[in-house]
PDB file of C-alpha atoms in Angstrom:
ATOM      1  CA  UNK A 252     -99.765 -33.595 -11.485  1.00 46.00           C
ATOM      2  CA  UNK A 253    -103.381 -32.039 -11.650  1.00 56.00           C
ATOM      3  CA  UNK A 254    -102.199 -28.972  -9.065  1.00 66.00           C
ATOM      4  CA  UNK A 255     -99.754 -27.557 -11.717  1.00 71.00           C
ATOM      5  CA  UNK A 256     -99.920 -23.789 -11.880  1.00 78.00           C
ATOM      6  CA  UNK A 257     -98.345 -24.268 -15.756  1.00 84.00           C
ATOM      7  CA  UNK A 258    -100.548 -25.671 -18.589  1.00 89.00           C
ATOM      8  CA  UNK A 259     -98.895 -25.771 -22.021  1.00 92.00           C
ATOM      9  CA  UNK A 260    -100.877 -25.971 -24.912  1.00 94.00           C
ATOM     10  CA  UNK A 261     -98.832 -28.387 -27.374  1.00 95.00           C
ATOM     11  CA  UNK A 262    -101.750 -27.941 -30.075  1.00 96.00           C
ATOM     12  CA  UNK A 263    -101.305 -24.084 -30.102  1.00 97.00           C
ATOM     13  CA  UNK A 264     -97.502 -24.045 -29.933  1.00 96.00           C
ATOM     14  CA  UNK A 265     -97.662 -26.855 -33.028  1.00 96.00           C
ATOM     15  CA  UNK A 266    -100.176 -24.564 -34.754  1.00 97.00           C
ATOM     16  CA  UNK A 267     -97.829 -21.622 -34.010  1.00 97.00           C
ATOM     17  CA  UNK A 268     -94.691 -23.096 -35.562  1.00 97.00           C
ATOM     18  CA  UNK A 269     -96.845 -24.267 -38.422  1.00 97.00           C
ATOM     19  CA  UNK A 270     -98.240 -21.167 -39.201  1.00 97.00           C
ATOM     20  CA  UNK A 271     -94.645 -19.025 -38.800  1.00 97.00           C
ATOM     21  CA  UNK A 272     -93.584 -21.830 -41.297  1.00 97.00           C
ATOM     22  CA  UNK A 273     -96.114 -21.039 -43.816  1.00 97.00           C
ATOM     23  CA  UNK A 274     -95.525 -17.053 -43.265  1.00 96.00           C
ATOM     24  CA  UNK A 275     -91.825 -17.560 -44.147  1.00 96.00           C
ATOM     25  CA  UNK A 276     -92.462 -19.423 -47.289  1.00 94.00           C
ATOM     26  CA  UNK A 277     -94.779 -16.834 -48.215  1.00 92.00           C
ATOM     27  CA  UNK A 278     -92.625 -14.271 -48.020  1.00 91.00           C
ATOM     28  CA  UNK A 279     -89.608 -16.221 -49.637  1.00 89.00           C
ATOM     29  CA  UNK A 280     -91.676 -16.571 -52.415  1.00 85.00           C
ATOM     30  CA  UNK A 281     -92.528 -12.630 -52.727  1.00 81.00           C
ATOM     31  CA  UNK A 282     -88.890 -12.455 -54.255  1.00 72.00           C
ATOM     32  CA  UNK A 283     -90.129 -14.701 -57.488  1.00 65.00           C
ATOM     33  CA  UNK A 284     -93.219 -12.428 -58.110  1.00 69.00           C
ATOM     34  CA  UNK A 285     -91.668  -9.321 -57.624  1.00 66.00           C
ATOM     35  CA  UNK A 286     -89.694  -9.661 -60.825  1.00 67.00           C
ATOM     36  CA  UNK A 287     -93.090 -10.622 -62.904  1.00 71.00           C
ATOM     37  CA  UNK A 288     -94.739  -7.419 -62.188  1.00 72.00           C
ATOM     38  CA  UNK A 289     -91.920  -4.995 -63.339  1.00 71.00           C
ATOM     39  CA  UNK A 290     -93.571  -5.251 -67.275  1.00 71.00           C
ATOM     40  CA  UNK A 291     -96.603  -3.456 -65.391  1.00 74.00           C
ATOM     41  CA  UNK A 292     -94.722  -0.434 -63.757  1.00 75.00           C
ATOM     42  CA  UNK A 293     -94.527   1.558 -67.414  1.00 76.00           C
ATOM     43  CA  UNK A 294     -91.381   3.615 -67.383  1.00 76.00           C
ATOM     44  CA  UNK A 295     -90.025   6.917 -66.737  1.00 79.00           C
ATOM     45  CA  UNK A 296     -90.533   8.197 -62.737  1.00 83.00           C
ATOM     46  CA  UNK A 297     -93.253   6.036 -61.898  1.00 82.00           C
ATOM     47  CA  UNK A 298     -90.884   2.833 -62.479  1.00 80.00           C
ATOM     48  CA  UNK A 299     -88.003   5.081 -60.923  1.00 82.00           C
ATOM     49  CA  UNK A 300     -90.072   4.857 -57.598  1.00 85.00           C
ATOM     50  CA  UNK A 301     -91.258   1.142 -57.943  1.00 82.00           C
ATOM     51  CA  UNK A 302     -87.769   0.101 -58.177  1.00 80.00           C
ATOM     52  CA  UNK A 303     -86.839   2.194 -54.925  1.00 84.00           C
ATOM     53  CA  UNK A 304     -90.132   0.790 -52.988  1.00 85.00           C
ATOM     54  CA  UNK A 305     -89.141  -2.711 -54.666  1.00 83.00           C
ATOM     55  CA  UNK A 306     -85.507  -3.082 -53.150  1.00 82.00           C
ATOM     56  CA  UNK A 307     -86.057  -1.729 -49.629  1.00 86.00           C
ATOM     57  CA  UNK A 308     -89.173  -4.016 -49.633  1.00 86.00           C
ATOM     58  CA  UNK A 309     -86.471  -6.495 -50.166  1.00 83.00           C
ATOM     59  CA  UNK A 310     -84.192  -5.548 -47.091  1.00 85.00           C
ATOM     60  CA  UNK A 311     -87.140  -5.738 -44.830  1.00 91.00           C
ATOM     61  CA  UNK A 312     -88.592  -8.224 -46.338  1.00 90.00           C
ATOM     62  CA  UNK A 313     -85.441 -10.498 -45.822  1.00 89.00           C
ATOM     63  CA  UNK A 314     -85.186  -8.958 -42.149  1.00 93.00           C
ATOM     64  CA  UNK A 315     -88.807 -10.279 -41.746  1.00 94.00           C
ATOM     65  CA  UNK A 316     -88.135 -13.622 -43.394  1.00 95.00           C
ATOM     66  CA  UNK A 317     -85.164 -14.108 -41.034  1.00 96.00           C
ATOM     67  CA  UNK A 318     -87.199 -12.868 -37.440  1.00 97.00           C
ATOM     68  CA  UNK A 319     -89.974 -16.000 -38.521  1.00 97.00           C
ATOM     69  CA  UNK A 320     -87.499 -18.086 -39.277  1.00 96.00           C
ATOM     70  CA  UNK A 321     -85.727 -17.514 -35.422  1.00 97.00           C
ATOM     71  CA  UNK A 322     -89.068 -17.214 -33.772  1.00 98.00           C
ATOM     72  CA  UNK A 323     -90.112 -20.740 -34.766  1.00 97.00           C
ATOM     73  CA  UNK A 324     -87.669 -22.014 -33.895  1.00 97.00           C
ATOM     74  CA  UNK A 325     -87.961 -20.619 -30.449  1.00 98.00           C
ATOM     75  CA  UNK A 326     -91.075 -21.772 -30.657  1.00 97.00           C
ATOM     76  CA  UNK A 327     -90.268 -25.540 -31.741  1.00 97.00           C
ATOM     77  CA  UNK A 328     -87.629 -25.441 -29.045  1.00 97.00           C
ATOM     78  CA  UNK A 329     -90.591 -24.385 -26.402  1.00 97.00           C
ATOM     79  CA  UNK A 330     -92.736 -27.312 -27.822  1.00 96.00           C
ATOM     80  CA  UNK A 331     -89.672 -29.884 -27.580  1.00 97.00           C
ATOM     81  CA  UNK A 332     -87.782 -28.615 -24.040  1.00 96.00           C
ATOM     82  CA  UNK A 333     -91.876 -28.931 -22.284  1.00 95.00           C
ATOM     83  CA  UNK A 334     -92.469 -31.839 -24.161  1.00 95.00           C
ATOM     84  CA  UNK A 335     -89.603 -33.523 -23.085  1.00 95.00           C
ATOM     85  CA  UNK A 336     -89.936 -32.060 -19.542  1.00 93.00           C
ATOM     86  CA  UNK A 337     -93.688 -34.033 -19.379  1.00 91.00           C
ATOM     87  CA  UNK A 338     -91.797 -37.341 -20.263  1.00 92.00           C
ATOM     88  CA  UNK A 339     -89.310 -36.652 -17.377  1.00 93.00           C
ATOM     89  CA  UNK A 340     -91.879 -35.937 -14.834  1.00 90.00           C
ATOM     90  CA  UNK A 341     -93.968 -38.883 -16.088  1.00 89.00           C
ATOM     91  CA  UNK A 342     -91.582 -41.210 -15.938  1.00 91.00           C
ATOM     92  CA  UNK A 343     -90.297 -40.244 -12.215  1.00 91.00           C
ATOM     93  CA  UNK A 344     -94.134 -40.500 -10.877  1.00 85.00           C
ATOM     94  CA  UNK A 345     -94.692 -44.134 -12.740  1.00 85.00           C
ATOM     95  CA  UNK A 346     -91.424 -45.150 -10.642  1.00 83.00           C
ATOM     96  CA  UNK A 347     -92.963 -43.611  -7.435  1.00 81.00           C
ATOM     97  CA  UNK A 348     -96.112 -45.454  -8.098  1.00 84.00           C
ATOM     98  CA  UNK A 349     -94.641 -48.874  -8.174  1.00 78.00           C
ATOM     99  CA  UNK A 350     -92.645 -47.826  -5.409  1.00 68.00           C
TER     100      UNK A 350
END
C-alpha cells in the first residue's frame, strides 16, 4: 500500500543489529586484553589504582555488554515482527487481486 504513513527501513535495522553485534564482541574481547597490559602498570600505588579502575571497568563493562546484547535483539525482533507483518499484508492484497 503506497498511502502508508509507516516506512521501515529493513537495511538500517539489519545494519543496526549488525553493528550492536560487532560492539558486543568488542567489548567481550576487552576482558582478554585487559590481563596483557597489567606487566605495563609498574607497581606500588600506581598499579593499586589500575587494578581499582580495571575491575569496575569490568562491572560496567559487563552491564554494557549485556544492554547490546538485549537491544539487538529488540532490534532483530523489530526487523522480524515488520518483516513478517509485510508478508501478511502482501499476501491478503494478492488474494484481493485475484478476487
Amino acid at each position: 500500500m503506497s498511502d502508508s504513513d509507516l516506512t521501515v527501513d529493513y537495511e538500517f535495522l539489519a545494519e543496526s543489529e549488525k553493528t550492536l553485534s560487532q560492539l558486543k564482541k568488542t567489548f567481550e574481547d576487552i576482558e582478554n586484553r585487559r590481563d596483557d597490559m597489567r606487566d605495563h602498570w609498574g607497581s606500588g600505588k600506581i598499579a593499586d589504582v589500575m587494578k581499582d579502575f580495571v575491575d569496575n571497568w569490568d562491572d560496567y563493562r559487563t552491564k554494557l555488554v549485556e544492554s547490546l546484547g538485549s537491544v539487538g535483539q529488540m532490534v532483530a525482533g523489530t526487523k522480524k515482527a515488520f518483516e513478517d507483518l509485510d508478508n501478511q499484508l502482501a499476501k491478503r492484497d494478492e488474494k484481493k487481486q485475484k478476487k
